[in-house]
Amino acid sequence: MAVITRISAQQKNDERFNIFIQKGPKEEFAFSVDADVLIKFSLQKGMEIDEEEWEAIIEEDHYRKAFNKALHYLSFRMRTAHEIEVYLEKKEVPESTIKRVLQKLSEYDFVNDETFAKSLVRSRMNTSFKGPGMIRQELKKKGISDRHTEEALDQFSYEEQLEASIAFIQKQFSSGKKRSEKEQKQRIAQQLQQKGYMWEVIEMAFQEAKISQSAEDEKEALLAHARKAHHKYKKYSGFEYESRMKKFLYSKGFNSEVISELLNGDEINDL
């Protein structure tokens, strides 16, 4: 049994208090506690504390510290329960304490994975070109359940996905890039797939975007690639040269007709 001899506020943090006890003929520091813990256990000078009470006080103070750490972490932005759990684990908070913290945060609605998921989906819809697939992966990494994820993604309707895809296509497609129209469209389609849009959305978006490259820009792109190919294959001649040139230019999205026209025309001599 220990007897509290003195309670004093810490100099650097007046919300924490140092508890001193009598041990033999001397007074010594026992532990420090949060103000709420001090009040909860009615700690005061002359109070006797047994071992069981001592452990309960320390455990409660650890919980308060962890709870305050979580609140500080939440002060910067919304967090998922998983994010807070990982954060507190890195701070070496015991699992039982983490569960208690998460339960209290949930009671206060400071942590709500359903609300978080819906908010994140709305944010990505309004501020990026991310599609449902990429957003789904992002929510998964943050520990959101499949149910909350799919409910949140219901906000991202087919029409809104189509609108976002069209806007992305129109932003990315540009004449004068010295790429064939076909190659540009293939690149953009690949980017949209990587962003998590379904192919049916991408196909419809290209139909509605109504983008095309002028004949002049297409010809300029053809000549630019032909110069590169010629520099690479000029050591060849005859059928071998022509075959390699055709294969290269075809891979860049130009059709066989314009390729043959170039190789059989006078412009080939100017490369």
Short mmCIF file of C-alpha atoms in Angstrom, two decimals:
data_model
loop_
_atom_site.label_atom_id
_atom_site.label_comp_id
_atom_site.label_asym_id
_atom_site.label_seq_id
_atom_site.Cartn_x
_atom_site.Cartn_y
_atom_site.Cartn_z
CA MET A 1 0.00 0.00 0.00
CA ALA A 2 1.38 3.41 -1.04
CA VAL A 3 0.36 6.81 0.32
CA ILE A 4 0.24 9.91 -1.90
CA THR A 5 2.35 12.64 -0.31
CA ARG A 6 2.22 15.30 -2.99
CA ILE A 7 0.53 16.16 -6.32
CA SER A 8 2.02 18.87 -8.54
CA ALA A 9 1.25 20.17 -12.01
CA GLN A 10 4.00 19.71 -14.58
CA GLN A 11 5.80 22.88 -15.64
CA LYS A 12 5.56 22.25 -19.40
CA ASN A 13 2.03 20.83 -19.38
CA ASP A 14 -0.42 21.98 -16.75
CA GLU A 15 -2.87 19.28 -17.89
CA ARG A 16 -0.61 16.58 -16.45
CA PHE A 17 0.21 16.00 -12.81
CA ASN A 18 3.12 14.31 -11.04
CA ILE A 19 2.19 11.97 -8.22
CA PHE A 20 4.63 11.44 -5.34
CA ILE A 21 4.39 8.73 -2.68
CA GLN A 22 6.04 7.93 0.63
CA LYS A 23 8.52 5.09 0.38
CA GLY A 24 10.24 4.38 3.64
CA PRO A 25 11.62 7.60 5.12
CA LYS A 26 11.77 9.31 1.73
CA GLU A 27 9.31 10.80 -0.74
CA GLU A 28 9.71 9.69 -4.36
CA PHE A 29 8.08 10.24 -7.74
CA ALA A 30 5.56 7.48 -8.56
CA PHE A 31 3.95 8.37 -11.90
CA SER A 32 2.26 11.17 -13.83
CA VAL A 33 -1.36 11.29 -14.94
CA ASP A 34 -3.71 13.27 -17.14
CA ALA A 35 -6.08 15.74 -15.44
CA ASP A 36 -9.05 13.55 -16.35
CA VAL A 37 -7.42 10.53 -14.71
CA LEU A 38 -6.70 12.60 -11.61
CA ILE A 39 -10.38 13.49 -11.37
CA LYS A 40 -11.70 10.03 -12.27
CA PHE A 41 -9.77 8.33 -9.46
CA SER A 42 -10.14 11.30 -7.05
CA LEU A 43 -6.41 11.30 -6.42
CA GLN A 44 -5.38 13.52 -3.50
CA LYS A 45 -2.72 13.93 -0.85
CA GLY A 46 -2.94 11.33 1.89
CA MET A 47 -4.82 8.80 -0.27
CA GLU A 48 -3.75 5.17 -0.02
CA ILE A 49 -3.30 3.21 -3.27
CA ASP A 50 -2.99 -0.56 -3.45
CA GLU A 51 -1.32 -2.46 -6.32
CA GLU A 52 -4.57 -3.13 -8.16
CA GLU A 53 -5.59 0.56 -8.05
CA TRP A 54 -2.10 1.55 -9.12
CA GLU A 55 -2.31 -0.64 -12.25
CA ALA A 56 -5.81 0.66 -13.06
CA ILE A 57 -4.60 4.28 -12.83
CA ILE A 58 -1.60 3.60 -15.10
CA GLU A 59 -3.78 1.74 -17.61
CA GLU A 60 -6.30 4.59 -17.68
CA ASP A 61 -3.54 7.13 -18.22
CA HIS A 62 -2.12 5.10 -21.11
CA TYR A 63 -5.57 5.07 -22.65
CA ARG A 64 -5.88 8.86 -22.27
CA LYS A 65 -2.50 9.38 -23.91
CA ALA A 66 -3.45 7.14 -26.82
CA PHE A 67 -6.81 8.84 -27.19
CA ASN A 68 -5.13 12.27 -27.33
CA LYS A 69 -2.63 10.99 -29.90
CA ALA A 70 -5.53 9.80 -32.05
CA LEU A 71 -7.29 13.17 -31.72
CA HIS A 72 -4.12 14.95 -32.82
CA TYR A 73 -3.81 12.59 -35.81
CA LEU A 74 -7.43 13.33 -36.71
CA SER A 75 -6.91 17.09 -36.49
CA PHE A 76 -5.23 17.19 -39.91
CA ARG A 77 -7.93 15.34 -41.90
CA MET A 78 -10.52 12.58 -41.69
CA ARG A 79 -9.10 9.12 -41.00
CA THR A 80 -10.36 5.57 -41.24
CA ALA A 81 -10.36 3.21 -38.27
CA HIS A 82 -7.59 1.24 -40.00
CA GLU A 83 -5.41 4.33 -40.42
CA ILE A 84 -5.74 5.21 -36.72
CA GLU A 85 -5.03 1.61 -35.74
CA VAL A 86 -1.83 1.54 -37.80
CA TYR A 87 -0.78 4.96 -36.44
CA LEU A 88 -1.22 3.88 -32.80
CA GLU A 89 0.53 0.56 -33.44
CA LYS A 90 3.57 2.52 -34.63
CA LYS A 91 3.38 4.44 -31.35
CA GLU A 92 3.57 1.05 -29.59
CA VAL A 93 0.10 1.35 -28.08
CA PRO A 94 -1.21 -2.05 -26.87
CA GLU A 95 -3.94 -3.69 -28.96
CA SER A 96 -6.46 -3.64 -26.12
CA THR A 97 -5.96 0.11 -25.68
CA ILE A 98 -6.29 0.72 -29.43
CA LYS A 99 -9.63 -1.11 -29.47
CA ARG A 100 -10.85 1.04 -26.59
CA VAL A 101 -9.72 4.24 -28.33
CA LEU A 102 -11.43 3.27 -31.58
CA GLN A 103 -14.63 2.44 -29.74
CA LYS A 104 -14.71 5.84 -28.04
CA LEU A 105 -13.88 7.69 -31.28
CA SER A 106 -16.70 5.82 -32.98
CA GLU A 107 -19.12 6.76 -30.19
CA TYR A 108 -18.25 10.41 -30.71
CA ASP A 109 -18.52 9.91 -34.51
CA PHE A 110 -14.95 11.15 -34.87
CA VAL A 111 -14.28 8.00 -36.89
CA ASN A 112 -16.88 6.77 -39.34
CA ASP A 113 -15.69 4.63 -42.24
CA GLU A 114 -18.99 4.92 -44.09
CA THR A 115 -18.88 8.72 -44.02
CA PHE A 116 -15.17 8.69 -44.90
CA ALA A 117 -15.71 6.48 -47.95
CA LYS A 118 -18.53 8.63 -49.33
CA SER A 119 -16.54 11.81 -48.74
CA LEU A 120 -13.45 10.43 -50.49
CA VAL A 121 -15.46 9.30 -53.53
CA ARG A 122 -17.07 12.74 -53.85
CA SER A 123 -13.68 14.39 -53.53
CA ARG A 124 -12.10 12.24 -56.25
CA MET A 125 -15.09 12.81 -58.53
CA ASN A 126 -14.80 16.59 -58.15
CA THR A 127 -11.02 17.05 -58.14
CA SER A 128 -9.52 14.28 -60.29
CA PHE A 129 -10.06 11.99 -63.25
CA LYS A 130 -9.82 8.83 -61.14
CA GLY A 131 -12.29 6.14 -62.12
CA PRO A 132 -14.17 3.69 -59.88
CA GLY A 133 -11.46 1.03 -60.08
CA MET A 134 -8.68 3.30 -58.86
CA ILE A 135 -10.88 4.79 -56.13
CA ARG A 136 -11.84 1.26 -55.02
CA GLN A 137 -8.17 0.39 -54.60
CA GLU A 138 -7.56 3.58 -52.66
CA LEU A 139 -10.40 2.78 -50.24
CA LYS A 140 -9.15 -0.79 -49.84
CA LYS A 141 -5.68 0.47 -48.85
CA LYS A 142 -7.31 2.63 -46.20
CA GLY A 143 -9.06 -0.38 -44.72
CA ILE A 144 -12.61 0.41 -45.84
CA SER A 145 -14.87 -2.65 -46.00
CA ASP A 146 -16.21 -3.91 -49.33
CA ARG A 147 -19.75 -2.98 -48.31
CA HIS A 148 -18.93 0.64 -47.47
CA THR A 149 -16.75 0.88 -50.60
CA GLU A 150 -19.48 -0.24 -52.99
CA GLU A 151 -22.10 1.91 -51.27
CA ALA A 152 -19.84 4.94 -51.63
CA LEU A 153 -19.07 4.17 -55.29
CA ASP A 154 -22.79 4.09 -56.05
CA GLN A 155 -22.52 7.89 -56.04
CA PHE A 156 -20.32 7.69 -59.16
CA SER A 157 -23.04 7.01 -61.72
CA TYR A 158 -22.48 5.80 -65.26
CA GLU A 159 -23.38 9.24 -66.58
CA GLU A 160 -20.82 10.94 -64.34
CA GLN A 161 -18.14 8.41 -65.29
CA LEU A 162 -18.91 9.10 -68.95
CA GLU A 163 -18.73 12.85 -68.42
CA ALA A 164 -15.39 12.57 -66.63
CA SER A 165 -13.98 10.29 -69.35
CA ILE A 166 -15.03 12.66 -72.12
CA ALA A 167 -13.42 15.59 -70.30
CA PHE A 168 -10.19 13.60 -69.89
CA ILE A 169 -10.13 12.59 -73.56
CA GLN A 170 -10.66 16.16 -74.72
CA LYS A 171 -7.97 17.41 -72.36
CA GLN A 172 -5.37 14.83 -73.42
CA PHE A 173 -6.02 14.73 -77.16
CA SER A 174 -4.16 17.41 -79.04
CA SER A 175 -3.17 17.99 -82.62
CA GLY A 176 0.46 18.79 -83.18
CA LYS A 177 1.79 16.09 -80.82
CA LYS A 178 3.39 14.35 -83.79
CA ARG A 179 1.52 11.14 -83.05
CA SER A 180 -1.07 9.51 -85.23
CA GLU A 181 -4.69 9.93 -84.24
CA LYS A 182 -4.92 6.18 -83.62
CA GLU A 183 -1.86 6.15 -81.34
CA GLN A 184 -3.16 9.10 -79.34
CA LYS A 185 -6.52 7.40 -78.84
CA GLN A 186 -4.85 4.15 -77.82
CA ARG A 187 -2.70 5.94 -75.26
CA ILE A 188 -5.68 7.82 -73.81
CA ALA A 189 -7.78 4.66 -73.65
CA GLN A 190 -4.97 2.90 -71.81
CA GLN A 191 -4.72 5.78 -69.34
CA LEU A 192 -8.45 5.64 -68.68
CA GLN A 193 -8.27 1.90 -68.06
CA GLN A 194 -5.41 2.45 -65.61
CA LYS A 195 -7.55 5.04 -63.85
CA GLY A 196 -10.20 2.39 -63.32
CA TYR A 197 -12.86 3.03 -65.97
CA MET A 198 -14.70 0.12 -67.59
CA TRP A 199 -14.13 -0.43 -71.30
CA GLU A 200 -17.79 0.17 -72.14
CA VAL A 201 -17.53 3.64 -70.57
CA ILE A 202 -14.31 4.38 -72.47
CA GLU A 203 -15.76 3.30 -75.82
CA MET A 204 -18.84 5.46 -75.37
CA ALA A 205 -16.73 8.40 -74.21
CA PHE A 206 -14.67 8.29 -77.41
CA GLN A 207 -17.85 8.20 -79.49
CA GLU A 208 -19.25 11.24 -77.73
CA ALA A 209 -15.98 13.17 -77.47
CA LYS A 210 -15.86 13.46 -81.28
CA ILE A 211 -12.15 14.14 -81.51
CA SER A 212 -10.13 13.93 -84.70
CA GLN A 213 -6.81 15.05 -86.09
CA SER A 214 -6.53 17.17 -89.20
CA ALA A 215 -5.02 15.64 -92.34
CA GLU A 216 -2.13 18.12 -92.11
CA ASP A 217 -1.27 17.14 -88.54
CA GLU A 218 -1.61 13.46 -89.37
CA LYS A 219 0.81 13.90 -92.28
CA GLU A 220 3.24 15.83 -90.11
CA ALA A 221 3.14 13.07 -87.50
CA LEU A 222 3.72 10.45 -90.21
CA LEU A 223 6.78 12.31 -91.52
CA ALA A 224 8.19 12.79 -88.01
CA HIS A 225 8.01 9.05 -87.31
CA ALA A 226 9.25 8.20 -90.79
CA ARG A 227 12.39 10.29 -90.17
CA LYS A 228 13.06 8.37 -86.97
CA ALA A 229 12.50 5.05 -88.69
CA HIS A 230 14.68 6.03 -91.66
CA HIS A 231 17.54 7.00 -89.34
CA LYS A 232 17.23 3.61 -87.69
CA TYR A 233 16.88 1.49 -90.83
CA LYS A 234 18.83 3.39 -93.49
CA LYS A 235 21.55 0.74 -93.40
CA TYR A 236 19.04 -1.61 -95.07
CA SER A 237 17.84 -1.41 -98.65
CA GLY A 238 15.17 -2.75 -100.96
CA PHE A 239 12.56 -5.09 -99.51
CA GLU A 240 14.24 -5.27 -96.08
CA TYR A 241 14.21 -1.47 -95.70
CA GLU A 242 10.62 -1.14 -96.87
CA SER A 243 9.43 -4.00 -94.65
CA ARG A 244 11.01 -2.55 -91.53
CA MET A 245 9.71 0.95 -92.27
CA LYS A 246 6.16 -0.34 -92.76
CA LYS A 247 6.25 -2.37 -89.56
CA PHE A 248 7.52 0.59 -87.53
CA LEU A 249 5.01 3.09 -88.91
CA TYR A 250 2.12 0.66 -88.62
CA SER A 251 2.98 0.16 -84.95
CA LYS A 252 2.59 3.92 -84.50
CA GLY A 253 -1.01 3.83 -85.65
CA PHE A 254 -0.72 4.81 -89.32
CA ASN A 255 -2.70 2.78 -91.83
CA SER A 256 -1.04 0.77 -94.57
CA GLU A 257 -2.40 2.99 -97.33
CA VAL A 258 -0.71 6.22 -96.16
CA ILE A 259 2.48 4.29 -95.35
CA SER A 260 2.68 2.83 -98.86
CA GLU A 261 1.92 6.24 -100.35
CA LEU A 262 4.83 7.73 -98.43
CA LEU A 263 7.29 4.97 -99.29
CA ASN A 264 6.36 5.06 -102.98
CA GLY A 265 6.37 8.84 -103.26
CA ASP A 266 9.02 11.51 -103.61
CA GLU A 267 8.94 12.52 -99.93
CA ILE A 268 10.82 9.39 -98.96
CA ASN A 269 13.92 10.88 -100.61
CA ASP A 270 13.78 13.92 -98.31
CA LEU A 271 13.90 11.95 -95.04
#
